PDB file of N, CA and C in Angstrom:
ATOM      1  N   ILE A 207       0.854  -1.170   0.000  1.00 70.00           N
ATOM      2  CA  ILE A 207       0.000   0.000   0.000  1.00 70.00           C
ATOM      3  C   ILE A 207       0.893   1.224   0.000  1.00 70.00           C
ATOM      4  N   LYS A 208       0.499   2.228  -0.762  1.00 76.00           N
ATOM      5  CA  LYS A 208       1.308   3.438  -0.872  1.00 76.00           C
ATOM      6  C   LYS A 208       0.438   4.638  -0.512  1.00 76.00           C
ATOM      7  N   ASN A 209       0.884   5.422   0.436  1.00 80.00           N
ATOM      8  CA  ASN A 209       0.228   6.677   0.794  1.00 80.00           C
ATOM      9  C   ASN A 209       1.207   7.807   0.500  1.00 80.00           C
ATOM     10  N   VAL A 210       0.777   8.765  -0.308  1.00 81.00           N
ATOM     11  CA  VAL A 210       1.610   9.920  -0.627  1.00 81.00           C
ATOM     12  C   VAL A 210       0.750  11.175  -0.623  1.00 81.00           C
ATOM     13  N   GLY A 211       1.381  12.330  -0.644  1.00 83.00           N
ATOM     14  CA  GLY A 211       0.658  13.584  -0.771  1.00 83.00           C
ATOM     15  C   GLY A 211       0.506  14.330   0.540  1.00 83.00           C
ATOM     16  N   ASP A 212      -0.097  15.515   0.425  1.00 88.00           N
ATOM     17  CA  ASP A 212      -0.242  16.408   1.568  1.00 88.00           C
ATOM     18  C   ASP A 212      -1.018  15.786   2.724  1.00 88.00           C
ATOM     19  N   GLU A 213      -2.138  15.113   2.412  1.00 84.00           N
ATOM     20  CA  GLU A 213      -2.968  14.534   3.478  1.00 84.00           C
ATOM     21  C   GLU A 213      -2.224  13.421   4.206  1.00 84.00           C
ATOM     22  N   ALA A 214      -1.527  12.576   3.464  1.00 84.00           N
ATOM     23  CA  ALA A 214      -0.746  11.504   4.095  1.00 84.00           C
ATOM     24  C   ALA A 214       0.365  12.088   4.961  1.00 84.00           C
ATOM     25  N   GLU A 215       1.002  13.143   4.481  1.00 89.00           N
ATOM     26  CA  GLU A 215       2.055  13.801   5.265  1.00 89.00           C
ATOM     27  C   GLU A 215       1.477  14.432   6.526  1.00 89.00           C
ATOM     28  N   ARG A 216       0.335  15.111   6.390  1.00 92.00           N
ATOM     29  CA  ARG A 216      -0.300  15.756   7.547  1.00 92.00           C
ATOM     30  C   ARG A 216      -0.655  14.742   8.627  1.00 92.00           C
ATOM     31  N   ARG A 217      -1.099  13.565   8.207  1.00 89.00           N
ATOM     32  CA  ARG A 217      -1.477  12.507   9.156  1.00 89.00           C
ATOM     33  C   ARG A 217      -0.291  11.652   9.606  1.00 89.00           C
ATOM     34  N   GLY A 218       0.889  11.902   9.065  1.00 89.00           N
ATOM     35  CA  GLY A 218       2.048  11.078   9.408  1.00 89.00           C
ATOM     36  C   GLY A 218       1.903   9.645   8.925  1.00 89.00           C
ATOM     37  N   ASN A 219       1.280   9.479   7.749  1.00 86.00           N
ATOM     38  CA  ASN A 219       0.963   8.144   7.255  1.00 86.00           C
ATOM     39  C   ASN A 219       1.503   7.921   5.841  1.00 86.00           C
ATOM     40  N   VAL A 220       2.684   8.473   5.534  1.00 86.00           N
ATOM     41  CA  VAL A 220       3.314   8.242   4.236  1.00 86.00           C
ATOM     42  C   VAL A 220       3.930   6.853   4.254  1.00 86.00           C
ATOM     43  N   ARG A 221       3.677   6.082   3.216  1.00 85.00           N
ATOM     44  CA  ARG A 221       4.260   4.742   3.129  1.00 85.00           C
ATOM     45  C   ARG A 221       4.276   4.262   1.693  1.00 85.00           C
ATOM     46  N   GLY A 222       5.004   3.232   1.430  1.00 83.00           N
ATOM     47  CA  GLY A 222       5.083   2.677   0.089  1.00 83.00           C
ATOM     48  C   GLY A 222       6.051   1.508   0.018  1.00 83.00           C
ATOM     49  N   GLU A 223       6.303   0.900   1.156  1.00 82.00           N
ATOM     50  CA  GLU A 223       7.247  -0.204   1.209  1.00 82.00           C
ATOM     51  C   GLU A 223       6.651  -1.483   0.616  1.00 82.00           C
ATOM     52  N   ILE A 224       7.510  -2.389   0.210  1.00 80.00           N
ATOM     53  CA  ILE A 224       7.080  -3.711  -0.243  1.00 80.00           C
ATOM     54  C   ILE A 224       7.103  -4.633   0.964  1.00 80.00           C
ATOM     55  N   LEU A 225       5.987  -5.304   1.225  1.00 79.00           N
ATOM     56  CA  LEU A 225       5.861  -6.170   2.398  1.00 79.00           C
ATOM     57  C   LEU A 225       5.793  -7.635   1.971  1.00 79.00           C
ATOM     58  N   ASP A 226       6.446  -8.481   2.715  1.00 79.00           N
ATOM     59  CA  ASP A 226       6.431  -9.918   2.468  1.00 79.00           C
ATOM     60  C   ASP A 226       5.068 -10.484   2.851  1.00 79.00           C
ATOM     61  N   ASP A 227       4.569 -11.426   2.063  1.00 77.00           N
ATOM     62  CA  ASP A 227       3.292 -12.060   2.409  1.00 77.00           C
ATOM     63  C   ASP A 227       3.466 -13.152   3.452  1.00 77.00           C
ATOM     64  N   GLU A 228       4.703 -13.364   3.913  1.00 79.00           N
ATOM     65  CA  GLU A 228       5.026 -14.325   4.976  1.00 79.00           C
ATOM     66  C   GLU A 228       4.588 -15.748   4.625  1.00 79.00           C
ATOM     67  N   GLY A 229       4.686 -16.099   3.341  1.00 79.00           N
ATOM     68  CA  GLY A 229       4.384 -17.452   2.899  1.00 79.00           C
ATOM     69  C   GLY A 229       2.943 -17.699   2.520  1.00 79.00           C
ATOM     70  N   GLY A 230       2.066 -16.758   2.752  1.00 78.00           N
ATOM     71  CA  GLY A 230       0.668 -16.914   2.376  1.00 78.00           C
ATOM     72  C   GLY A 230       0.415 -16.336   1.000  1.00 78.00           C
ATOM     73  N   SER A 231      -0.808 -16.327   0.596  1.00 77.00           N
ATOM     74  CA  SER A 231      -1.140 -15.764  -0.714  1.00 77.00           C
ATOM     75  C   SER A 231      -2.070 -14.570  -0.602  1.00 77.00           C
ATOM     76  N   GLU A 232      -2.251 -14.038   0.612  1.00 81.00           N
ATOM     77  CA  GLU A 232      -3.105 -12.875   0.779  1.00 81.00           C
ATOM     78  C   GLU A 232      -2.653 -12.050   1.968  1.00 81.00           C
ATOM     79  N   ARG A 233      -3.092 -10.801   1.969  1.00 79.00           N
ATOM     80  CA  ARG A 233      -2.754  -9.880   3.055  1.00 79.00           C
ATOM     81  C   ARG A 233      -3.956  -8.959   3.259  1.00 79.00           C
ATOM     82  N   PHE A 234      -4.343  -8.714   4.495  1.00 81.00           N
ATOM     83  CA  PHE A 234      -5.481  -7.863   4.807  1.00 81.00           C
ATOM     84  C   PHE A 234      -4.992  -6.604   5.513  1.00 81.00           C
ATOM     85  N   GLU A 235      -5.532  -5.465   5.110  1.00 80.00           N
ATOM     86  CA  GLU A 235      -5.232  -4.190   5.757  1.00 80.00           C
ATOM     87  C   GLU A 235      -6.489  -3.338   5.764  1.00 80.00           C
ATOM     88  N   THR A 236      -6.507  -2.338   6.632  1.00 80.00           N
ATOM     89  CA  THR A 236      -7.599  -1.374   6.649  1.00 80.00           C
ATOM     90  C   THR A 236      -7.145  -0.113   5.926  1.00 80.00           C
ATOM     91  N   ALA A 237      -8.097   0.753   5.574  1.00 78.00           N
ATOM     92  CA  ALA A 237      -7.781   1.995   4.866  1.00 78.00           C
ATOM     93  C   ALA A 237      -8.185   3.192   5.719  1.00 78.00           C
ATOM     94  N   ASP A 238      -7.302   4.173   5.794  1.00 78.00           N
ATOM     95  CA  ASP A 238      -7.590   5.411   6.512  1.00 78.00           C
ATOM     96  C   ASP A 238      -8.030   6.531   5.587  1.00 78.00           C
ATOM     97  N   PHE A 239      -7.962   6.312   4.288  1.00 78.00           N
ATOM     98  CA  PHE A 239      -8.277   7.336   3.303  1.00 78.00           C
ATOM     99  C   PHE A 239      -9.345   6.809   2.349  1.00 78.00           C
ATOM    100  N   SER A 240     -10.325   7.640   2.015  1.00 81.00           N
ATOM    101  CA  SER A 240     -11.307   7.249   1.006  1.00 81.00           C
ATOM    102  C   SER A 240     -10.845   7.774  -0.350  1.00 81.00           C
ATOM    103  N   GLY A 241     -11.498   7.303  -1.399  1.00 82.00           N
ATOM    104  CA  GLY A 241     -11.152   7.743  -2.746  1.00 82.00           C
ATOM    105  C   GLY A 241     -10.504   6.631  -3.550  1.00 82.00           C
ATOM    106  N   PRO A 242      -9.923   6.998  -4.699  1.00 82.00           N
ATOM    107  CA  PRO A 242      -9.304   5.972  -5.545  1.00 82.00           C
ATOM    108  C   PRO A 242      -7.999   5.468  -4.931  1.00 82.00           C
ATOM    109  N   HIS A 243      -7.830   4.174  -4.928  1.00 81.00           N
ATOM    110  CA  HIS A 243      -6.615   3.523  -4.425  1.00 81.00           C
ATOM    111  C   HIS A 243      -6.186   2.476  -5.441  1.00 81.00           C
ATOM    112  N   PHE A 244      -4.974   1.995  -5.300  1.00 83.00           N
ATOM    113  CA  PHE A 244      -4.544   0.835  -6.060  1.00 83.00           C
ATOM    114  C   PHE A 244      -3.527   0.059  -5.244  1.00 83.00           C
ATOM    115  N   VAL A 245      -3.437  -1.221  -5.555  1.00 84.00           N
ATOM    116  CA  VAL A 245      -2.467  -2.102  -4.919  1.00 84.00           C
ATOM    117  C   VAL A 245      -1.506  -2.559  -6.009  1.00 84.00           C
ATOM    118  N   GLU A 246      -0.220  -2.488  -5.726  1.00 86.00           N
ATOM    119  CA  GLU A 246       0.784  -3.021  -6.636  1.00 86.00           C
ATOM    120  C   GLU A 246       1.230  -4.371  -6.083  1.00 86.00           C
ATOM    121  N   CYS A 247       1.193  -5.387  -6.917  1.00 86.00           N
ATOM    122  CA  CYS A 247       1.569  -6.738  -6.512  1.00 86.00           C
ATOM    123  C   CYS A 247       2.841  -7.142  -7.256  1.00 86.00           C
ATOM    124  N   TYR A 248       3.789  -7.722  -6.529  1.00 88.00           N
ATOM    125  CA  TYR A 248       5.059  -8.154  -7.114  1.00 88.00           C
ATOM    126  C   TYR A 248       5.316  -9.609  -6.760  1.00 88.00           C
ATOM    127  N   VAL A 249       5.822 -10.368  -7.724  1.00 89.00           N
ATOM    128  CA  VAL A 249       6.328 -11.705  -7.458  1.00 89.00           C
ATOM    129  C   VAL A 249       7.845 -11.608  -7.554  1.00 89.00           C
ATOM    130  N   ILE A 250       8.501 -11.942  -6.446  1.00 89.00           N
ATOM    131  CA  ILE A 250       9.957 -11.844  -6.389  1.00 89.00           C
ATOM    132  C   ILE A 250      10.519 -13.252  -6.233  1.00 89.00           C
ATOM    133  N   TYR A 251      11.429 -13.600  -7.124  1.00 92.00           N
ATOM    134  CA  TYR A 251      12.064 -14.914  -7.099  1.00 92.00           C
ATOM    135  C   TYR A 251      13.561 -14.716  -7.252  1.00 92.00           C
ATOM    136  N   GLY A 252      14.323 -15.209  -6.290  1.00 93.00           N
ATOM    137  CA  GLY A 252      15.767 -15.053  -6.353  1.00 93.00           C
ATOM    138  C   GLY A 252      16.200 -13.599  -6.382  1.00 93.00           C
ATOM    139  N   ASN A 253      15.552 -12.760  -5.573  1.00 91.00           N
ATOM    140  CA  ASN A 253      15.850 -11.318  -5.496  1.00 91.00           C
ATOM    141  C   ASN A 253      15.579 -10.569  -6.793  1.00 91.00           C
ATOM    142  N   GLN A 254      14.753 -11.137  -7.677  1.00 95.00           N
ATOM    143  CA  GLN A 254      14.383 -10.462  -8.917  1.00 95.00           C
ATOM    144  C   GLN A 254      12.872 -10.418  -9.037  1.00 95.00           C
ATOM    145  N   VAL A 255      12.349  -9.298  -9.520  1.00 94.00           N
ATOM    146  CA  VAL A 255      10.921  -9.201  -9.807  1.00 94.00           C
ATOM    147  C   VAL A 255      10.661  -9.964 -11.102  1.00 94.00           C
ATOM    148  N   VAL A 256       9.829 -11.004 -11.021  1.00 98.00           N
ATOM    149  CA  VAL A 256       9.531 -11.812 -12.201  1.00 98.00           C
ATOM    150  C   VAL A 256       8.112 -11.566 -12.718  1.00 98.00           C
ATOM    151  N   ALA A 257       7.287 -10.890 -11.920  1.00 97.00           N
ATOM    152  CA  ALA A 257       5.933 -10.529 -12.351  1.00 97.00           C
ATOM    153  C   ALA A 257       5.434  -9.394 -11.469  1.00 97.00           C
ATOM    154  N   ARG A 258       4.548  -8.583 -12.032  1.00 95.00           N
ATOM    155  CA  ARG A 258       3.915  -7.535 -11.233  1.00 95.00           C
ATOM    156  C   ARG A 258       2.584  -7.174 -11.867  1.00 95.00           C
ATOM    157  N   ASP A 259       1.707  -6.600 -11.053  1.00 95.00           N
ATOM    158  CA  ASP A 259       0.394  -6.186 -11.529  1.00 95.00           C
ATOM    159  C   ASP A 259      -0.114  -5.066 -10.639  1.00 95.00           C
ATOM    160  N   ARG A 260      -1.112  -4.371 -11.123  1.00 92.00           N
ATOM    161  CA  ARG A 260      -1.746  -3.277 -10.387  1.00 92.00           C
ATOM    162  C   ARG A 260      -3.242  -3.550 -10.349  1.00 92.00           C
ATOM    163  N   ILE A 261      -3.820  -3.399  -9.169  1.00 89.00           N
ATOM    164  CA  ILE A 261      -5.259  -3.622  -8.986  1.00 89.00           C
ATOM    165  C   ILE A 261      -5.865  -2.340  -8.445  1.00 89.00           C
ATOM    166  N   ASP A 262      -6.841  -1.766  -9.161  1.00 89.00           N
ATOM    167  CA  ASP A 262      -7.545  -0.574  -8.685  1.00 89.00           C
ATOM    168  C   ASP A 262      -8.530  -0.956  -7.597  1.00 89.00           C
ATOM    169  N   VAL A 263      -8.541  -0.157  -6.516  1.00 85.00           N
ATOM    170  CA  VAL A 263      -9.401  -0.434  -5.366  1.00 85.00           C
ATOM    171  C   VAL A 263     -10.060   0.872  -4.931  1.00 85.00           C
ATOM    172  N   PRO A 264     -11.280   1.162  -5.429  1.00 86.00           N
ATOM    173  CA  PRO A 264     -11.964   2.377  -4.967  1.00 86.00           C
ATOM    174  C   PRO A 264     -12.508   2.169  -3.555  1.00 86.00           C
ATOM    175  N   ILE A 265     -12.267   3.147  -2.676  1.00 84.00           N
ATOM    176  CA  ILE A 265     -12.727   3.039  -1.288  1.00 84.00           C
ATOM    177  C   ILE A 265     -13.643   4.219  -0.987  1.00 84.00           C
ATOM    178  N   HIS A 266     -14.837   3.900  -0.505  1.00 83.00           N
ATOM    179  CA  HIS A 266     -15.838   4.921  -0.194  1.00 83.00           C
ATOM    180  C   HIS A 266     -16.226   4.826   1.266  1.00 83.00           C
ATOM    181  N   ASN A 267     -16.611   5.955   1.853  1.00 71.00           N
ATOM    182  CA  ASN A 267     -17.074   5.955   3.248  1.00 71.00           C
ATOM    183  C   ASN A 267     -18.457   5.381   3.350  1.00 71.00           C
TER     184      ASN A 267
END
């Protein structure tokens, strides 16, 4: 999940790190911001990105 921009900075919630799925195939998180979002997914094998995709996730209050 990536948070950028003035609102994320004001809330102290800037982020964009790549997180390990810890051996599973899914990850659950909550959202603090409404509006258009997206998730970037990466498959890493041998320290190389071998696949990636982007999924749009609109979030409404």
